[in-house]
Amino acid sequence: MKSTWKVYVLALISFLVGTSNYIISGILDRIAATLGTSVAAAGQLITVYSLAYAVGTPILMALTAKMDRRKLLLYSLGLFIAANLLTFILSGFGLFIAARIITALGAGVVTVNALSIAAKIAPPGKQASAIANVTMGITASLIIGVPLGRMVASAFGWKAVFLAIAIVGVIAMLVIAAVLPRMQGDKPVPLINQFALLKRTQVLVALAITFFWLGGYSLAYTYLSPFLLEVTHFNESLISAALFVFGIASLIGSKVGGYSADKRGIKYTLVSGMVLHVISLILLSLVGQSVIAIFAILIFWSFTAWSSAPAQQFNLVSLVPESSGVMLSLNSSMMQLAMAVGAGIGGLIVNRISLASVTWFGALGVLIAIIAVFVLSSRASRQSVVQSVE
């Protein structure tokens, strides 16, 4: 099998991982109804998942650094499959939380390994494209996986989604075992060395941009399906369609954001995208029940929100180019932490204020991220002046 097809297999795995992650938001109302809990409590499943992913992944990667990459991918994918089967089999909210923690640990190692293997098996000069293809699998989970999962949940029950993920995962596992070569592990990078970068103020501010941008996004996105059901009064078919167009817009926004970062610069792309992100969240709370207007704003929201993703990754790599891998790893953990906190705070807001107000608080989070962009830019400018004087 040519390396291109091997990369596509890895992209399929990242699609499964992304679907297992994002689908909770798409079927949150159904999970809450089945488990006999509130929507806000069900939303904490995302908090638990993201925290386990953020904390567990760097630790597990450090402990398994020397292991053969193919073997590690198979083991972690096996853990991911087993966790999805447990989600399908077990009943009760507490057991579901435990299954989500196991899922997160397997998913984190699977994702990092898939990206690493893609770069290693790609032909010279095409490593970046290989990594992009694997990343596209995660984006595709928003476009295809979430709305498809919603439809499967409507037809067969929400647990059937996780059974389907496990079945496709087993097929992917067999293909990987057959076609991927053995690959030597990497030289271990101690966790203490990875976190040493956090002593730098600029790095902390840059990671704060990720935290507040994605935290604000997650705060609103986690409760998108209940919001569309209860606030805008969408029916089932409209929700599936809304999730689909939301995913398409995220893909286009990511592409445009990368192009803008190259042509117009990081600061311009981040600030303009986040300002429009704030506006879209505010408009969503004011639009009422017009289907056309809601669809238009959902497209606008997803487009502007995800336009910041490539620019922020480029921002972090540019900040510490000699430690780009560690910076991207830290950013991945920060993204999951932001999603955990966003979902957690969103649950409190839904319980104590209202479901309709989550978009306003999400907009506040993104607004703080904009301020962080200006703080980072100001510090970089002062540092450049000092270096020029010296």
Coordinates of C-alpha atoms in Angstrom, one line a residue, residues 44 75 82 108 146 162 170 176 196 244 249 257 278 288 355 363 370:
Q44 CA -20.0 17.7 32.1
Y75 CA -2.6 -0.5 21.7
A82 CA -12.9 -0.9 24.2
G108 CA -5.1 11.4 22.9
V146 CA -21.6 14.8 14.1
F162 CA -20.5 4.4 19.9
V170 CA -11.8 -2.6 14.6
I176 CA -3.1 -0.8 10.4
A196 CA 9.8 24.6 31.3
F244 CA -23.9 19.7 8.9
A249 CA -18.3 26.3 7.5
G257 CA -7.7 31.5 8.2
V278 CA -18.0 37.7 19.2
G288 CA -35.2 34.9 17.3
L355 CA -29.7 28.2 28.3
A363 CA -18.6 35.9 23.5
I370 CA -8.7 39.4 21.7

